[in-house]
mmCIF file of C-alpha atoms in Angstrom:
data_model
loop_
_atom_site.group_PDB
_atom_site.id
_atom_site.type_symbol
_atom_site.label_atom_id
_atom_site.label_comp_id
_atom_site.label_asym_id
_atom_site.label_seq_id
_atom_site.Cartn_x
_atom_site.Cartn_y
_atom_site.Cartn_z
ATOM 1 C CA ASP A 244 0.000 0.000 0.000
ATOM 2 C CA GLY A 245 2.906 2.362 -0.567
ATOM 3 C CA GLN A 246 0.777 4.228 -3.085
ATOM 4 C CA SER A 247 -2.407 4.732 -1.041
ATOM 5 C CA LEU A 248 -1.611 8.354 -0.207
ATOM 6 C CA LEU A 249 -1.169 9.034 -3.918
ATOM 7 C CA LEU A 250 -4.562 7.511 -4.646
ATOM 8 C CA ALA A 251 -6.144 9.598 -1.900
ATOM 9 C CA ALA A 252 -4.482 12.704 -3.320
ATOM 10 C CA THR A 253 -6.473 12.350 -6.544
ATOM 11 C CA ASN A 254 -9.765 13.007 -4.732
ATOM 12 C CA PRO A 255 -10.149 16.623 -3.567
ATOM 13 C CA ALA A 256 -12.791 15.535 -1.047
ATOM 14 C CA VAL A 257 -10.287 13.345 0.814
ATOM 15 C CA VAL A 258 -8.205 15.089 3.486
ATOM 16 C CA THR A 259 -5.073 12.999 3.900
ATOM 17 C CA TYR A 260 -2.483 12.697 6.674
ATOM 18 C CA ASP A 261 0.413 10.394 7.561
ATOM 19 C CA ALA A 262 0.879 11.226 11.241
ATOM 20 C CA SER A 263 4.097 10.527 13.142
ATOM 21 C CA PHE A 264 2.787 10.855 16.690
ATOM 22 C CA ALA A 265 -0.336 10.105 18.706
ATOM 23 C CA PHE A 266 -0.739 13.784 19.566
ATOM 24 C CA GLU A 267 -0.865 14.585 15.851
ATOM 25 C CA LEU A 268 -3.609 12.015 15.405
ATOM 26 C CA ALA A 269 -5.544 13.632 18.236
ATOM 27 C CA VAL A 270 -5.292 17.054 16.604
ATOM 28 C CA ILE A 271 -6.269 15.687 13.198
ATOM 29 C CA ALA A 272 -9.144 13.588 14.561
ATOM 30 C CA GLU A 273 -10.572 16.580 16.408
ATOM 31 C CA ASP A 274 -10.408 18.612 13.204
ATOM 32 C CA ALA A 275 -12.002 15.767 11.240
ATOM 33 C CA ILE A 276 -14.931 15.513 13.640
ATOM 34 C CA ALA A 277 -15.497 19.260 13.490
ATOM 35 C CA LYS A 278 -15.300 19.359 9.694
ATOM 36 C CA MET A 279 -17.352 16.251 8.923
ATOM 37 C CA LEU A 280 -19.935 16.443 11.705
ATOM 38 C CA GLY A 281 -20.146 20.176 12.273
ATOM 39 C CA ASP A 282 -23.205 22.257 11.481
ATOM 40 C CA PRO A 283 -22.758 22.979 8.703
ATOM 41 C CA GLY A 284 -20.091 20.394 7.960
ATOM 42 C CA ASP A 285 -17.701 20.173 5.038
ATOM 43 C CA ASP A 286 -18.335 17.622 2.301
ATOM 44 C CA VAL A 287 -15.084 15.755 2.979
ATOM 45 C CA ILE A 288 -13.732 12.544 4.446
ATOM 46 C CA TYR A 289 -10.394 11.994 6.184
ATOM 47 C CA TYR A 290 -7.864 9.299 5.258
ATOM 48 C CA LEU A 291 -5.381 8.729 8.090
ATOM 49 C CA THR A 292 -2.525 6.229 7.986
ATOM 50 C CA MET A 293 -1.558 4.476 11.225
ATOM 51 C CA TYR A 294 1.045 1.887 12.176
ATOM 52 C CA ASN A 295 1.249 -1.134 14.469
ATOM 53 C CA GLU A 296 4.903 -0.731 15.469
ATOM 54 C CA PRO A 297 5.310 -0.282 19.247
ATOM 55 C CA VAL A 298 6.910 3.134 19.683
ATOM 56 C CA THR A 299 6.917 5.253 22.840
ATOM 57 C CA GLN A 300 4.790 8.311 22.163
ATOM 58 C CA PRO A 301 6.048 11.715 23.322
ATOM 59 C CA PRO A 302 3.734 14.426 24.635
ATOM 60 C CA MET A 303 2.792 17.304 22.396
ATOM 61 C CA PRO A 304 5.629 19.865 22.424
ATOM 62 C CA ASP A 305 4.905 22.908 24.564
ATOM 63 C CA GLY A 306 3.652 25.800 22.502
ATOM 64 C CA LEU A 307 3.061 23.803 19.333
ATOM 65 C CA ASP A 308 0.511 25.531 17.127
ATOM 66 C CA GLU A 309 -2.036 22.872 16.209
ATOM 67 C CA GLU A 310 -2.711 24.703 12.956
ATOM 68 C CA LEU A 311 0.805 23.785 11.813
ATOM 69 C CA VAL A 312 -0.005 20.095 12.305
ATOM 70 C CA LEU A 313 -3.103 20.545 10.155
ATOM 71 C CA ALA A 314 -1.137 22.569 7.600
ATOM 72 C CA GLY A 315 1.139 19.550 7.285
ATOM 73 C CA LEU A 316 4.617 20.622 8.415
ATOM 74 C CA TYR A 317 6.392 21.894 11.526
ATOM 75 C CA ARG A 318 9.879 21.760 13.022
ATOM 76 C CA TYR A 319 9.811 19.008 15.647
ATOM 77 C CA ALA A 320 13.438 18.728 16.804
ATOM 78 C CA GLU A 321 16.050 21.400 16.189
ATOM 79 C CA GLY A 322 19.553 20.239 15.371
ATOM 80 C CA ASP A 323 22.796 21.332 17.018
ATOM 81 C CA ARG A 324 23.587 24.753 15.581
ATOM 82 C CA ASP A 325 27.200 24.518 16.743
ATOM 83 C CA LYS A 326 27.982 21.848 14.147
ATOM 84 C CA SER A 327 29.973 22.754 11.033
ATOM 85 C CA HIS A 328 27.210 21.810 8.595
ATOM 86 C CA ARG A 329 23.435 22.141 8.559
ATOM 87 C CA ALA A 330 20.624 20.110 6.979
ATOM 88 C CA GLN A 331 16.867 19.578 7.178
ATOM 89 C CA ILE A 332 15.103 16.204 7.437
ATOM 90 C CA LEU A 333 11.360 15.980 6.747
ATOM 91 C CA ALA A 334 9.652 12.783 7.907
ATOM 92 C CA SER A 335 6.209 11.313 8.409
ATOM 93 C CA GLY A 336 4.679 8.217 9.935
ATOM 94 C CA SER A 337 7.004 5.447 11.038
ATOM 95 C CA ALA A 338 9.912 7.119 9.232
ATOM 96 C CA MET A 339 10.048 9.710 12.015
ATOM 97 C CA THR A 340 11.838 7.251 14.305
ATOM 98 C CA MET A 341 14.498 6.723 11.652
ATOM 99 C CA ALA A 342 14.816 10.459 11.059
ATOM 100 C CA LEU A 343 15.477 11.144 14.736
ATOM 101 C CA GLN A 344 18.090 8.388 14.827
ATOM 102 C CA ALA A 345 19.700 9.875 11.729
ATOM 103 C CA GLN A 346 19.762 13.285 13.404
ATOM 104 C CA ARG A 347 21.767 11.800 16.271
ATOM 105 C CA LEU A 348 24.205 9.985 13.972
ATOM 106 C CA LEU A 349 24.776 13.090 11.877
ATOM 107 C CA ALA A 350 25.611 15.130 14.961
ATOM 108 C CA GLU A 351 27.776 12.533 16.700
ATOM 109 C CA GLU A 352 29.679 11.129 13.723
ATOM 110 C CA TRP A 353 29.603 13.679 10.893
ATOM 111 C CA ASP A 354 29.525 17.149 12.465
ATOM 112 C CA VAL A 355 26.127 17.919 10.925
ATOM 113 C CA GLY A 356 23.334 19.650 12.800
ATOM 114 C CA ALA A 357 20.070 18.528 11.209
ATOM 115 C CA ASP A 358 16.635 19.848 12.079
ATOM 116 C CA VAL A 359 13.908 17.201 11.996
ATOM 117 C CA TRP A 360 10.509 18.293 10.739
ATOM 118 C CA SER A 361 7.285 16.356 11.067
ATOM 119 C CA ALA A 362 5.407 16.349 7.771
ATOM 120 C CA PRO A 363 2.064 14.629 8.363
ATOM 121 C CA GLY A 364 0.433 16.442 5.454
ATOM 122 C CA TRP A 365 2.363 15.860 2.217
ATOM 123 C CA VAL A 366 -0.893 15.911 0.264
ATOM 124 C CA GLN A 367 -2.205 18.992 2.045
ATOM 125 C CA LEU A 368 1.061 20.823 1.355
ATOM 126 C CA HIS A 369 0.830 19.799 -2.289
ATOM 127 C CA ARG A 370 -2.703 21.117 -2.622
ATOM 128 C CA ASP A 371 -1.730 24.390 -0.961
ATOM 129 C CA GLY A 372 1.135 24.769 -3.422
ATOM 130 C CA LEU A 373 -1.141 24.153 -6.382
ATOM 131 C CA ASP A 374 -3.697 26.626 -5.043
ATOM 132 C CA CYS A 375 -1.042 29.311 -4.624
ATOM 133 C CA ASP A 376 0.341 28.697 -8.113
ATOM 134 C CA SER A 377 -3.135 28.940 -9.616
ATOM 135 C CA TYR A 378 -3.965 32.134 -7.734
ATOM 136 C CA ASN A 379 -0.671 33.787 -8.677
ATOM 137 C CA ARG A 380 -1.085 32.829 -12.322
ATOM 138 C CA LEU A 381 -4.568 34.300 -12.544
ATOM 139 C CA HIS A 382 -3.930 37.370 -10.387
ATOM 140 C CA PRO A 383 -0.679 38.731 -11.822
ATOM 141 C CA THR A 384 -1.209 42.265 -10.494
ATOM 142 C CA GLU A 385 -2.189 41.205 -6.967
ATOM 143 C CA ASP A 386 0.117 40.386 -4.071
ATOM 144 C CA GLN A 387 1.515 36.947 -4.830
ATOM 145 C CA ARG A 388 0.840 34.104 -2.417
ATOM 146 C CA THR A 389 3.594 31.908 -1.012
ATOM 147 C CA PRO A 390 2.937 28.199 -0.399
ATOM 148 C CA TYR A 391 3.176 27.284 3.257
ATOM 149 C CA VAL A 392 5.979 24.763 2.700
ATOM 150 C CA THR A 393 8.067 27.473 1.032
ATOM 151 C CA SER A 394 7.598 29.961 3.836
ATOM 152 C CA ALA A 395 8.145 27.317 6.526
ATOM 153 C CA LEU A 396 11.495 26.238 5.055
ATOM 154 C CA ASP A 397 12.610 29.736 4.108
ATOM 155 C CA GLY A 398 15.841 30.415 5.943
ATOM 156 C CA ALA A 399 16.330 26.785 6.964
ATOM 157 C CA ASP A 400 20.000 26.094 6.302
ATOM 158 C CA GLY A 401 21.301 23.217 4.224
ATOM 159 C CA PRO A 402 19.740 20.658 1.912
ATOM 160 C CA VAL A 403 16.335 19.120 2.561
ATOM 161 C CA VAL A 404 15.905 15.324 2.653
ATOM 162 C CA ALA A 405 12.365 13.943 2.885
ATOM 163 C CA VAL A 406 11.527 10.392 3.932
ATOM 164 C CA SER A 407 8.354 8.384 4.448
ATOM 165 C CA ASP A 408 7.205 4.765 4.498
ATOM 166 C CA PHE A 409 5.498 5.371 1.149
ATOM 167 C CA GLN A 410 6.703 5.690 -2.421
ATOM 168 C CA LYS A 411 9.086 8.539 -3.175
ATOM 169 C CA ALA A 412 6.326 10.250 -5.136
ATOM 170 C CA VAL A 413 4.497 11.003 -1.870
ATOM 171 C CA PRO A 414 7.099 13.343 -0.299
ATOM 172 C CA GLY A 415 7.943 14.335 -3.862
ATOM 173 C CA LEU A 416 4.541 16.015 -4.076
ATOM 174 C CA ILE A 417 6.041 19.101 -2.432
ATOM 175 C CA ALA A 418 9.178 19.290 -4.604
ATOM 176 C CA PRO A 419 8.148 22.347 -6.701
ATOM 177 C CA TRP A 420 7.881 24.528 -3.607
ATOM 178 C CA VAL A 421 10.894 23.421 -1.541
ATOM 179 C CA PRO A 422 13.615 26.084 -1.582
ATOM 180 C CA GLY A 423 17.128 24.787 -2.226
ATOM 181 C CA ARG A 424 18.336 21.248 -2.763
ATOM 182 C CA PHE A 425 15.761 18.511 -2.190
ATOM 183 C CA ALA A 426 16.133 14.722 -2.081
ATOM 184 C CA VAL A 427 13.468 12.097 -1.420
ATOM 185 C CA LEU A 428 13.645 8.606 0.089
ATOM 186 C CA GLY A 429 10.819 6.087 -0.057
ATOM 187 C CA THR A 430 9.688 2.498 -0.464
ATOM 188 C CA ASP A 431 9.538 2.158 -4.237
ATOM 189 C CA GLY A 432 9.765 -1.354 -5.641
ATOM 190 C CA PHE A 433 8.313 -4.738 -4.837
ATOM 191 C CA GLY A 434 7.357 -5.547 -1.262
ATOM 192 C CA HIS A 435 9.062 -8.232 0.804
ATOM 193 C CA SER A 436 8.399 -10.151 4.000
ATOM 194 C CA ASP A 437 11.183 -9.575 6.520
ATOM 195 C CA THR A 438 11.990 -7.731 9.728
ATOM 196 C CA ARG A 439 11.325 -4.003 9.883
ATOM 197 C CA ALA A 440 15.051 -3.318 10.090
ATOM 198 C CA ALA A 441 15.799 -5.438 7.016
ATOM 199 C CA LEU A 442 13.004 -3.857 5.004
ATOM 200 C CA ARG A 443 14.084 -0.340 5.911
ATOM 201 C CA ARG A 444 17.624 -1.123 4.826
ATOM 202 C CA HIS A 445 16.294 -2.758 1.646
ATOM 203 C CA PHE A 446 14.348 0.365 0.696
ATOM 204 C CA ARG A 447 17.076 2.661 2.091
ATOM 205 C CA ILE A 448 14.867 4.511 4.518
ATOM 206 C CA ASP A 449 16.714 3.354 7.656
ATOM 207 C CA ALA A 450 18.607 5.863 9.782
ATOM 208 C CA GLU A 451 21.959 5.118 8.179
ATOM 209 C CA SER A 452 20.556 5.547 4.669
ATOM 210 C CA ILE A 453 19.067 8.890 5.682
ATOM 211 C CA VAL A 454 22.503 9.921 6.949
ATOM 212 C CA VAL A 455 24.067 8.975 3.618
ATOM 213 C CA ALA A 456 21.389 10.909 1.731
ATOM 214 C CA VAL A 457 22.064 14.033 3.791
ATOM 215 C CA LEU A 458 25.820 13.703 3.343
ATOM 216 C CA ALA A 459 25.386 13.139 -0.396
ATOM 217 C CA GLU A 460 23.382 16.354 -0.722
ATOM 218 C CA LEU A 461 25.984 18.253 1.277
ATOM 219 C CA ALA A 462 28.665 16.875 -1.032
ATOM 220 C CA VAL A 463 26.781 17.950 -4.157
ATOM 221 C CA ALA A 464 26.489 21.420 -2.647
ATOM 222 C CA GLY A 465 30.245 21.449 -2.087
ATOM 223 C CA ASP A 466 29.992 21.611 1.703
ATOM 224 C CA ILE A 467 31.797 18.330 2.317
ATOM 225 C CA LYS A 468 34.024 16.016 0.295
ATOM 226 C CA ARG A 469 32.494 13.190 -1.725
ATOM 227 C CA GLU A 470 34.932 10.871 0.013
ATOM 228 C CA THR A 471 33.005 11.516 3.220
ATOM 229 C CA VAL A 472 29.893 10.045 1.613
ATOM 230 C CA ALA A 473 31.858 7.000 0.492
ATOM 231 C CA GLU A 474 33.189 6.612 4.029
ATOM 232 C CA ALA A 475 29.652 6.620 5.432
ATOM 233 C CA ILE A 476 28.473 4.041 2.895
ATOM 234 C CA GLN A 477 31.330 1.750 3.913
ATOM 235 C CA ARG A 478 30.936 2.372 7.651
ATOM 236 C CA TYR A 479 27.240 1.505 7.584
ATOM 237 C CA ASP A 480 27.733 -1.494 5.295
ATOM 238 C CA ILE A 481 25.335 -0.173 2.655
ATOM 239 C CA ASP A 482 25.418 -1.994 -0.671
ATOM 240 C CA PRO A 483 25.573 0.820 -3.247
ATOM 241 C CA ASP A 484 24.509 -1.490 -6.067
ATOM 242 C CA ALA A 485 21.522 -3.163 -4.385
ATOM 243 C CA THR A 486 18.123 -2.649 -6.013
ATOM 244 C CA THR A 487 14.524 -2.975 -4.849
ATOM 245 C CA ASP A 488 13.669 -5.182 -7.822
ATOM 246 C CA LEU A 489 12.893 -8.853 -7.411
ATOM 247 C CA PRO A 490 15.848 -11.178 -8.075
#
């Protein structure tokens, strides 16, 4: 079902989220009840993805604006600003755990301070971007609108790497409006039956693969040497020639 969010995105009456935390689900569910059952209600349904992996759930961060959860993107964990290099990691659903592990590895082993953003609303961000583009195109003499994802990431230092437990096309929905370099990780290819760790390595969405993706983007930008990326690939025993195709 790595494409289900894409299918939901084709129906404008389906409000779609891939939440990372229980508190996000609570915010989204409350909004869904108000929108669908309110008087008058909106003619919409909500499609929410959930996971059965046992993960300790943190409390909602103090001061978090619930509207940012509903908008689809907010900075969840700020990286170490004293590091030599900076990057941004966007994650949703079960990939959030891997993103936070990658943040730690980047700081401890590669001198990179990476902010981790929760992106429960790839589809909502995409629709907002399309709406802004359409408005700007048809109102050339009016003040131009900026998509939320663009304004949220404006001023965020370093490349942006997005990861989810869905096909790359899901986080890729926001690509036109992401400022700067942007790379996407996802679960494209045929499915397999194995442990979660093995499957995440297979699809290269595990913490170590996220680290390599961040380092690779920093290397392309000229911030670090390409040899550093090769060192990470070797250190984490990542097969650079493995594919997600069936044998």
